[in-house]
């Protein structure tokens, strides 16, 4: 009779012990050194270089990601993030000089970036390699100890991350916890110096509520319904290809910045739909369910959720392309829906899949009111050659990021912050913004024992009051008048 294997359960006490161990390591000061930070960033690059085939295999196992998408959007982007941090870290760590005022003369001041301490990073399943380790890069660069909780919905990548980080990284300062709701809950019970969560608003609220108990700051990368406004003044083929690249070439629409719906004019909609049909057939063939260039839906729950959106009686007759499904293989074809009612189920939540509704308006400017009537999205896209419309869009539409005449590419520009606004997120990261996100900007003022003015001490007199007002006002004339006792 075979012996039963006892499963290890990660509970609150385990999370507490881990947090305390990491706090001791952080307290030793080892993570603050430039050398430690560099060594750990190089270790991540070593993981990528030495295990790229395993990483790509895990991503294919979890999501059937085409190798080129997995490489460009996960492996390559993470490697570039590490290389950028390695190149610029010494400069980031240098204190920033700050100006002082007459009231503290003589003095000097600076802003010192210090690590927050021990941070918790909870990552998402849709880009399970990139979205797990990209925040870790920023946390390490800033000098923190880190606990990473990968998503259980991408089990192959989660398991690989746990194995590789244990082998290559400093375990006294960097840990990985696998598991699902119970493990995440155990971690959230602890006090952290910052929590970074990437995912949806529902869980984001749970994370924020848990963080509030300890007054822990949060970095929330959520999602939302990212709109695409298409004007008639465009190169239509190029515009459509870029919409497809941002929707179906990004994990088959399972991406937080993928186009969620299109707004265009009634007159232009037929041309747009025809071109989308033509280009989608070029990319994925007449039977896209058989295409190896489309990721599958991550699991049965999400397949059922997307099917429910399609089966809604308000939109089931609006499908102009696609709609085919294979539940066994978790595949849904690229699907276009035209003239979708704004009160339909598909327009009430983030789609996060290969369905793309199209809303029509009388004139393109009407799209601004539609976008503004809902929660602020993580991204907003506009296709036009009209300069006035571009300026109006950038000024009027509030979103985490805006791209004109393309989609999703702002994610690859590390000199830009990546983050949401309102319900699409709190805080931002990428490049220097990642370093800043996991740093405390400490104000420091230096003074000598010279210049100790009696004016700041009692007994307070009318003359002292006049001089203080003059000093704080910054007027040289008033200072001179006060010094001579002139009213």
CSV table of N, CA and C in Angstrom, one decimal, residues 269-385:
chain,number,residue,atom,x,y,z
A,269,UNK,N,-17.8,53.1,-40.5
A,269,UNK,CA,-17.8,51.7,-39.9
A,269,UNK,C,-17.8,50.6,-40.9
A,270,UNK,N,-18.5,50.6,-42.0
A,270,UNK,CA,-18.5,49.5,-43.0
A,270,UNK,C,-17.1,49.3,-43.6
A,271,UNK,N,-16.4,50.4,-43.9
A,271,UNK,CA,-15.0,50.3,-44.5
A,271,UNK,C,-14.1,49.7,-43.4
A,272,UNK,N,-14.2,50.1,-42.2
A,272,UNK,CA,-13.4,49.6,-41.1
A,272,UNK,C,-13.6,48.1,-40.9
A,273,UNK,N,-14.9,47.7,-40.8
A,273,UNK,CA,-15.2,46.3,-40.6
A,273,UNK,C,-14.6,45.5,-41.8
A,274,UNK,N,-14.8,45.9,-43.0
A,274,UNK,CA,-14.3,45.1,-44.2
A,274,UNK,C,-12.8,45.0,-44.1
A,275,UNK,N,-12.1,46.0,-43.8
A,275,UNK,CA,-10.6,46.0,-43.7
A,275,UNK,C,-10.2,45.1,-42.5
A,276,UNK,N,-10.9,45.1,-41.4
A,276,UNK,CA,-10.6,44.2,-40.3
A,276,UNK,C,-10.7,42.8,-40.7
A,277,UNK,N,-11.8,42.5,-41.4
A,277,UNK,CA,-12.0,41.1,-41.9
A,277,UNK,C,-10.9,40.7,-42.8
A,278,UNK,N,-10.5,41.5,-43.8
A,278,UNK,CA,-9.5,41.2,-44.7
A,278,UNK,C,-8.2,40.9,-44.0
A,279,UNK,N,-7.8,41.8,-43.1
A,279,UNK,CA,-6.5,41.6,-42.5
A,279,UNK,C,-6.5,40.5,-41.5
A,280,UNK,N,-7.6,40.2,-40.8
A,280,UNK,CA,-7.6,39.1,-39.9
A,280,UNK,C,-7.5,37.8,-40.6
A,281,UNK,N,-8.1,37.7,-41.8
A,281,UNK,CA,-8.0,36.5,-42.6
A,281,UNK,C,-6.5,36.3,-43.1
A,282,UNK,N,-5.9,37.4,-43.5
A,282,UNK,CA,-4.5,37.3,-43.9
A,282,UNK,C,-3.6,36.8,-42.7
A,283,UNK,N,-3.9,37.2,-41.5
A,283,UNK,CA,-3.0,36.9,-40.4
A,283,UNK,C,-3.3,35.5,-39.8
A,284,UNK,N,-4.6,35.1,-39.8
A,284,UNK,CA,-5.0,33.9,-39.1
A,284,UNK,C,-5.7,32.9,-39.9
A,285,UNK,N,-5.9,33.2,-41.2
A,285,UNK,CA,-6.5,32.2,-42.1
A,285,UNK,C,-8.1,32.2,-42.0
A,286,UNK,N,-8.7,31.3,-42.8
A,286,UNK,CA,-10.1,31.2,-42.9
A,286,UNK,C,-10.7,30.5,-41.6
A,287,UNK,N,-9.8,29.7,-41.0
A,287,UNK,CA,-10.2,29.0,-39.8
A,287,UNK,C,-9.3,29.3,-38.6
A,288,UNK,N,-9.5,30.5,-38.0
A,288,UNK,CA,-8.6,30.9,-37.0
A,288,UNK,C,-8.4,30.0,-35.8
A,289,UNK,N,-9.5,29.2,-35.5
A,289,UNK,CA,-9.4,28.3,-34.4
A,289,UNK,C,-8.2,27.3,-34.6
A,290,UNK,N,-7.8,27.1,-35.8
A,290,UNK,CA,-6.6,26.2,-36.1
A,290,UNK,C,-5.3,26.9,-36.1
A,291,UNK,N,-5.3,28.3,-36.0
A,291,UNK,CA,-4.1,29.0,-36.1
A,291,UNK,C,-3.2,28.8,-34.9
A,292,UNK,N,-1.9,28.6,-35.2
A,292,UNK,CA,-0.9,28.5,-34.1
A,292,UNK,C,-0.4,29.8,-33.7
A,293,UNK,N,-0.9,30.9,-34.3
A,293,UNK,CA,-0.4,32.2,-34.0
A,293,UNK,C,-1.4,32.9,-33.0
A,294,UNK,N,-2.4,32.2,-32.5
A,294,UNK,CA,-3.3,32.8,-31.5
A,294,UNK,C,-3.2,32.0,-30.2
A,295,UNK,N,-3.0,32.8,-29.1
A,295,UNK,CA,-3.0,32.1,-27.8
A,295,UNK,C,-4.4,31.6,-27.5
A,296,UNK,N,-4.5,30.6,-26.6
A,296,UNK,CA,-5.8,30.1,-26.2
A,296,UNK,C,-6.3,30.9,-25.0
A,297,UNK,N,-7.5,30.7,-24.7
A,297,UNK,CA,-8.1,31.3,-23.4
A,297,UNK,C,-7.5,30.5,-22.3
A,298,UNK,N,-7.2,31.3,-21.2
A,298,UNK,CA,-6.3,30.7,-20.1
A,298,UNK,C,-6.9,29.5,-19.4
A,299,UNK,N,-8.3,29.5,-19.2
A,299,UNK,CA,-8.9,28.4,-18.5
A,299,UNK,C,-10.4,28.3,-18.8
A,300,UNK,N,-11.0,27.3,-18.3
A,300,UNK,CA,-12.5,27.1,-18.6
A,300,UNK,C,-13.3,28.2,-18.0
A,301,UNK,N,-12.9,28.7,-16.8
A,301,UNK,CA,-13.7,29.8,-16.2
A,301,UNK,C,-13.8,31.1,-17.1
A,302,UNK,N,-12.6,31.4,-17.6
A,302,UNK,CA,-12.5,32.6,-18.5
A,302,UNK,C,-13.2,32.3,-19.9
A,303,UNK,N,-13.1,31.1,-20.3
A,303,UNK,CA,-13.9,30.7,-21.5
A,303,UNK,C,-15.4,30.8,-21.3
A,304,UNK,N,-15.9,30.4,-20.2
A,304,UNK,CA,-17.3,30.5,-19.9
A,304,UNK,C,-17.7,32.0,-19.7
A,305,UNK,N,-16.8,32.8,-19.1
A,305,UNK,CA,-17.1,34.2,-19.0
A,305,UNK,C,-17.3,34.9,-20.3
A,306,UNK,N,-16.3,34.6,-21.2
A,306,UNK,CA,-16.4,35.2,-22.6
A,306,UNK,C,-17.6,34.7,-23.4
A,307,UNK,N,-17.9,33.4,-23.2
A,307,UNK,CA,-19.0,32.8,-23.9
A,307,UNK,C,-20.3,33.5,-23.4
A,308,UNK,N,-20.4,33.8,-22.2
A,308,UNK,CA,-21.6,34.5,-21.6
A,308,UNK,C,-21.7,35.9,-22.3
A,309,UNK,N,-20.6,36.6,-22.5
A,309,UNK,CA,-20.6,37.9,-23.1
A,309,UNK,C,-21.2,37.8,-24.5
A,310,UNK,N,-20.8,36.7,-25.2
A,310,UNK,CA,-21.2,36.5,-26.6
A,310,UNK,C,-22.7,36.1,-26.7
A,311,UNK,N,-23.1,35.3,-25.7
A,311,UNK,CA,-24.5,34.8,-25.8
A,311,UNK,C,-25.5,35.8,-25.3
A,312,UNK,N,-25.1,36.9,-24.8
A,312,UNK,CA,-26.1,37.9,-24.3
A,312,UNK,C,-27.0,38.3,-25.5
A,313,UNK,N,-28.3,38.2,-25.3
A,313,UNK,CA,-29.3,38.4,-26.3
A,313,UNK,C,-29.1,39.8,-27.0
A,314,UNK,N,-28.6,40.7,-26.3
A,314,UNK,CA,-28.4,42.1,-26.8
A,314,UNK,C,-27.3,42.2,-27.9
A,315,UNK,N,-26.4,41.2,-27.9
A,315,UNK,CA,-25.3,41.3,-28.8
A,315,UNK,C,-25.1,40.0,-29.7
A,316,UNK,N,-25.9,39.0,-29.4
A,316,UNK,CA,-25.7,37.7,-30.2
A,316,UNK,C,-26.0,37.9,-31.7
A,317,UNK,N,-26.8,38.9,-32.0
A,317,UNK,CA,-27.1,39.2,-33.4
A,317,UNK,C,-26.3,40.2,-34.0
A,318,UNK,N,-25.3,40.7,-33.3
A,318,UNK,CA,-24.4,41.8,-33.7
A,318,UNK,C,-23.1,41.3,-34.2
A,319,UNK,N,-22.9,40.0,-34.2
A,319,UNK,CA,-21.6,39.5,-34.7
A,319,UNK,C,-21.5,39.5,-36.2
A,320,UNK,N,-20.4,40.2,-36.6
A,320,UNK,CA,-20.2,40.4,-38.1
A,320,UNK,C,-19.0,39.5,-38.5
A,321,UNK,N,-18.2,39.0,-37.6
A,321,UNK,CA,-17.1,38.1,-37.9
A,321,UNK,C,-16.8,37.3,-36.7
A,322,UNK,N,-16.5,36.0,-36.9
A,322,UNK,CA,-16.0,35.2,-35.8
A,322,UNK,C,-17.2,34.6,-35.0
A,323,UNK,N,-16.9,34.5,-33.7
A,323,UNK,CA,-17.8,33.9,-32.8
A,323,UNK,C,-17.7,32.4,-32.6
A,324,UNK,N,-16.8,31.8,-33.5
A,324,UNK,CA,-16.6,30.3,-33.3
A,324,UNK,C,-15.8,30.0,-32.0
A,325,UNK,N,-16.2,28.9,-31.4
A,325,UNK,CA,-15.6,28.5,-30.2
A,325,UNK,C,-15.3,27.0,-30.1
A,326,UNK,N,-14.2,26.6,-29.4
A,326,UNK,CA,-13.9,25.2,-29.2
A,326,UNK,C,-13.6,25.1,-27.7
A,327,UNK,N,-14.6,24.6,-26.9
A,327,UNK,CA,-14.4,24.6,-25.5
A,327,UNK,C,-13.4,23.6,-25.0
A,328,UNK,N,-13.2,22.5,-25.8
A,328,UNK,CA,-12.3,21.5,-25.4
A,328,UNK,C,-10.8,22.0,-25.5
A,329,UNK,N,-10.6,22.8,-26.5
A,329,UNK,CA,-9.2,23.4,-26.7
A,329,UNK,C,-9.1,24.8,-26.2
A,330,UNK,N,-10.2,25.3,-25.5
A,330,UNK,CA,-10.2,26.7,-25.0
A,330,UNK,C,-9.8,27.7,-26.0
A,331,UNK,N,-10.4,27.6,-27.2
A,331,UNK,CA,-10.1,28.6,-28.2
A,331,UNK,C,-11.4,29.3,-28.7
A,332,UNK,N,-11.2,30.6,-28.9
A,332,UNK,CA,-12.3,31.5,-29.4
A,332,UNK,C,-11.7,32.3,-30.5
A,333,UNK,N,-12.4,32.3,-31.7
A,333,UNK,CA,-11.9,33.0,-32.8
A,333,UNK,C,-12.0,34.5,-32.6
A,334,UNK,N,-11.1,35.3,-33.3
A,334,UNK,CA,-11.3,36.8,-33.3
A,334,UNK,C,-12.7,37.1,-33.7
A,335,UNK,N,-13.3,37.9,-32.9
A,335,UNK,CA,-14.8,38.2,-33.1
A,335,UNK,C,-15.0,39.7,-33.1
A,336,UNK,N,-15.7,40.2,-34.2
A,336,UNK,CA,-16.1,41.6,-34.3
A,336,UNK,C,-17.6,41.7,-34.1
A,337,UNK,N,-18.1,42.7,-33.4
A,337,UNK,CA,-19.5,42.9,-33.1
A,337,UNK,C,-19.8,44.4,-33.5
A,338,UNK,N,-20.7,44.6,-34.3
A,338,UNK,CA,-21.0,46.0,-34.8
A,338,UNK,C,-22.3,46.5,-34.2
A,339,UNK,N,-22.3,47.8,-33.9
A,339,UNK,CA,-23.4,48.5,-33.3
A,339,UNK,C,-23.9,47.8,-32.0
A,340,UNK,N,-23.0,47.6,-31.1
A,340,UNK,CA,-23.3,47.0,-29.9
A,340,UNK,C,-23.9,48.0,-28.9
A,341,UNK,N,-25.1,47.6,-28.3
A,341,UNK,CA,-25.7,48.6,-27.3
A,341,UNK,C,-24.8,48.9,-26.2
A,342,UNK,N,-24.8,50.1,-25.7
A,342,UNK,CA,-23.9,50.5,-24.7
A,342,UNK,C,-24.3,49.9,-23.3
A,343,UNK,N,-25.6,49.4,-23.2
A,343,UNK,CA,-26.0,48.8,-22.0
A,343,UNK,C,-25.9,47.3,-22.0
A,344,UNK,N,-25.2,46.8,-23.0
A,344,UNK,CA,-25.0,45.3,-23.0
A,344,UNK,C,-23.9,44.9,-22.1
A,345,UNK,N,-24.0,43.6,-21.8
A,345,UNK,CA,-23.0,43.0,-20.8
A,345,UNK,C,-21.6,43.2,-21.3
A,346,UNK,N,-21.3,43.1,-22.6
A,346,UNK,CA,-20.0,43.2,-23.1
A,346,UNK,C,-19.4,44.6,-22.9
A,347,UNK,N,-20.3,45.6,-22.8
A,347,UNK,CA,-19.8,46.9,-22.6
A,347,UNK,C,-19.8,47.3,-21.1
A,348,UNK,N,-20.1,46.4,-20.2
A,348,UNK,CA,-20.2,46.7,-18.8
A,348,UNK,C,-19.0,46.3,-18.0
A,349,UNK,N,-18.1,45.5,-18.6
A,349,UNK,CA,-16.9,45.0,-18.0
A,349,UNK,C,-15.8,44.8,-18.9
A,350,UNK,N,-14.6,44.8,-18.4
A,350,UNK,CA,-13.4,44.6,-19.3
A,350,UNK,C,-13.5,43.2,-19.9
A,351,UNK,N,-13.3,43.2,-21.3
A,351,UNK,CA,-13.5,41.9,-22.0
A,351,UNK,C,-12.4,40.9,-21.8
A,352,UNK,N,-11.1,41.4,-21.9
A,352,UNK,CA,-10.0,40.5,-21.6
A,352,UNK,C,-10.1,39.2,-22.5
A,353,UNK,N,-10.2,39.4,-23.8
A,353,UNK,CA,-10.3,38.2,-24.7
A,353,UNK,C,-10.4,38.7,-26.1
A,354,UNK,N,-10.7,37.8,-27.0
A,354,UNK,CA,-10.6,38.1,-28.5
A,354,UNK,C,-11.9,38.7,-29.1
A,355,UNK,N,-12.8,39.3,-28.2
A,355,UNK,CA,-14.0,39.9,-28.7
A,355,UNK,C,-13.8,41.4,-28.8
A,356,UNK,N,-14.2,42.0,-29.9
A,356,UNK,CA,-14.0,43.4,-30.1
A,356,UNK,C,-15.3,44.1,-30.6
A,357,UNK,N,-16.0,44.7,-29.7
A,357,UNK,CA,-17.2,45.5,-30.1
A,357,UNK,C,-16.9,46.8,-30.8
A,358,UNK,N,-17.8,47.2,-31.7
A,358,UNK,CA,-17.7,48.5,-32.4
A,358,UNK,C,-18.9,49.3,-32.1
A,359,UNK,N,-18.7,50.5,-31.6
A,359,UNK,CA,-19.8,51.4,-31.4
A,359,UNK,C,-19.7,52.5,-32.4
A,360,UNK,N,-20.9,52.9,-33.0
A,360,UNK,CA,-20.9,54.0,-34.0
A,360,UNK,C,-21.5,55.3,-33.4
A,361,UNK,N,-20.9,56.4,-33.9
A,361,UNK,CA,-21.4,57.7,-33.5
A,361,UNK,C,-21.6,58.6,-34.8
A,362,UNK,N,-22.3,59.7,-34.6
A,362,UNK,CA,-22.5,60.6,-35.8
A,362,UNK,C,-21.3,61.3,-36.2
A,363,UNK,N,-20.5,61.8,-35.3
A,363,UNK,CA,-19.2,62.4,-35.6
A,363,UNK,C,-18.2,62.0,-34.5
A,364,UNK,N,-17.0,61.9,-34.9
A,364,UNK,CA,-15.9,61.3,-34.1
A,364,UNK,C,-15.8,62.0,-32.8
A,365,UNK,N,-16.0,63.3,-32.7
A,365,UNK,CA,-15.9,64.0,-31.4
A,365,UNK,C,-16.8,63.5,-30.4
A,366,UNK,N,-17.9,62.9,-30.8
A,366,UNK,CA,-18.9,62.3,-29.8
A,366,UNK,C,-18.3,61.2,-29.0
A,367,UNK,N,-17.2,60.6,-29.5
A,367,UNK,CA,-16.5,59.5,-28.8
A,367,UNK,C,-16.0,60.0,-27.4
A,368,UNK,N,-15.6,61.2,-27.3
A,368,UNK,CA,-15.0,61.7,-26.1
A,368,UNK,C,-16.0,61.6,-24.9
A,369,UNK,N,-17.3,61.9,-25.2
A,369,UNK,CA,-18.3,61.8,-24.1
A,369,UNK,C,-18.5,60.4,-23.7
A,370,UNK,N,-18.5,59.5,-24.7
A,370,UNK,CA,-18.7,58.1,-24.4
A,370,UNK,C,-17.6,57.6,-23.4
A,371,UNK,N,-16.3,57.9,-23.8
A,371,UNK,CA,-15.2,57.5,-23.0
A,371,UNK,C,-15.3,58.1,-21.6
A,372,UNK,N,-15.6,59.4,-21.5
A,372,UNK,CA,-15.6,60.1,-20.2
A,372,UNK,C,-16.7,59.6,-19.3
A,373,UNK,N,-17.8,59.0,-19.9
A,373,UNK,CA,-18.9,58.6,-19.1
A,373,UNK,C,-18.6,57.3,-18.3
A,374,UNK,N,-17.5,56.6,-18.6
A,374,UNK,CA,-17.2,55.4,-17.8
A,374,UNK,C,-15.9,55.6,-17.0
A,375,UNK,N,-15.5,54.6,-16.3
A,375,UNK,CA,-14.3,54.7,-15.5
A,375,UNK,C,-13.1,54.9,-16.4
A,376,UNK,N,-12.1,55.6,-15.8
A,376,UNK,CA,-10.9,56.0,-16.6
A,376,UNK,C,-10.1,54.7,-17.0
A,377,UNK,N,-9.8,54.5,-18.3
A,377,UNK,CA,-9.2,53.3,-18.7
A,377,UNK,C,-7.7,53.3,-18.5
A,378,UNK,N,-7.1,52.1,-18.6
A,378,UNK,CA,-5.6,52.0,-18.5
A,378,UNK,C,-4.9,52.6,-19.7
A,379,UNK,N,-5.6,52.5,-20.9
A,379,UNK,CA,-5.0,53.0,-22.1
A,379,UNK,C,-6.1,53.6,-23.0
A,380,UNK,N,-5.8,54.5,-23.8
A,380,UNK,CA,-6.7,55.0,-24.8
A,380,UNK,C,-6.0,55.3,-26.1
A,381,UNK,N,-6.6,54.9,-27.2
A,381,UNK,CA,-6.0,55.0,-28.5
A,381,UNK,C,-6.8,55.8,-29.5
A,382,UNK,N,-6.1,56.6,-30.3
A,382,UNK,CA,-6.7,57.4,-31.4
A,382,UNK,C,-6.0,57.2,-32.7
A,383,UNK,N,-6.8,57.0,-33.8
A,383,UNK,CA,-6.2,56.9,-35.1
A,383,UNK,C,-6.8,58.1,-35.9
A,384,UNK,N,-5.9,59.0,-36.3
A,384,UNK,CA,-6.3,60.1,-37.1
A,384,UNK,C,-5.1,60.8,-37.7
A,385,UNK,N,-5.3,61.6,-38.8
A,385,UNK,CA,-4.3,62.5,-39.3
A,385,UNK,C,-4.7,64.0,-39.0
